[in-house]
């Protein structure tokens, strides 16, 4: 339970990335790959390694 409390913001960011990625893939597959890669890189930069 402590792990969830410490990492809830990271999990919410990951859920948002997944949701936006699905929307981009529905719109266009090549754009979906580019946007997903950019968002995952940004997520890794924001979380800086997580726990």
PDB file of N, CA and C in Angstrom, residues 3 6-8 10 47-51:
ATOM      1  N   UNK A   3       3.712   1.602  -1.417  1.00  0.00           N
ATOM      2  CA  UNK A   3       4.238   1.784  -2.762  1.00  0.00           C
ATOM      3  C   UNK A   3       3.239   2.548  -3.612  1.00  0.00           C
ATOM      4  N   UNK A   6       3.205   6.233  -2.642  1.00  0.00           N
ATOM      5  CA  UNK A   6       4.403   6.956  -3.077  1.00  0.00           C
ATOM      6  C   UNK A   6       4.419   7.188  -4.583  1.00  0.00           C
ATOM      7  N   UNK A   7       3.777   6.311  -5.328  1.00  0.00           N
ATOM      8  CA  UNK A   7       3.895   6.362  -6.785  1.00  0.00           C
ATOM      9  C   UNK A   7       2.585   6.644  -7.501  1.00  0.00           C
ATOM     10  N   UNK A   8       1.580   7.182  -6.812  1.00  0.00           N
ATOM     11  CA  UNK A   8       0.285   7.415  -7.439  1.00  0.00           C
ATOM     12  C   UNK A   8       0.382   8.412  -8.590  1.00  0.00           C
ATOM     13  N   UNK A  10       2.951   8.904 -10.576  1.00  0.00           N
ATOM     14  CA  UNK A  10       3.575   8.214 -11.705  1.00  0.00           C
ATOM     15  C   UNK A  10       2.576   7.299 -12.402  1.00  0.00           C
ATOM     16  N   UNK A  47       9.572  11.655 -14.259  1.00  0.00           N
ATOM     17  CA  UNK A  47       9.616  10.798 -13.075  1.00  0.00           C
ATOM     18  C   UNK A  47      11.040  10.576 -12.592  1.00  0.00           C
ATOM     19  N   UNK A  48      12.021  10.702 -13.456  1.00  0.00           N
ATOM     20  CA  UNK A  48      13.442  10.558 -13.120  1.00  0.00           C
ATOM     21  C   UNK A  48      13.734   9.290 -12.338  1.00  0.00           C
ATOM     22  N   UNK A  49      13.229   8.185 -12.837  1.00  0.00           N
ATOM     23  CA  UNK A  49      13.549   6.907 -12.215  1.00  0.00           C
ATOM     24  C   UNK A  49      12.523   6.410 -11.228  1.00  0.00           C
ATOM     25  N   UNK A  50      11.550   7.197 -10.873  1.00  0.00           N
ATOM     26  CA  UNK A  50      10.485   6.747  -9.981  1.00  0.00           C
ATOM     27  C   UNK A  50      10.976   6.460  -8.577  1.00  0.00           C
ATOM     28  N   UNK A  51      10.560   5.317  -8.055  1.00  0.00           N
ATOM     29  CA  UNK A  51      10.833   4.938  -6.663  1.00  0.00           C
ATOM     30  C   UNK A  51      12.302   4.699  -6.547  1.00  0.00           C
TER      31      UNK A  51
END
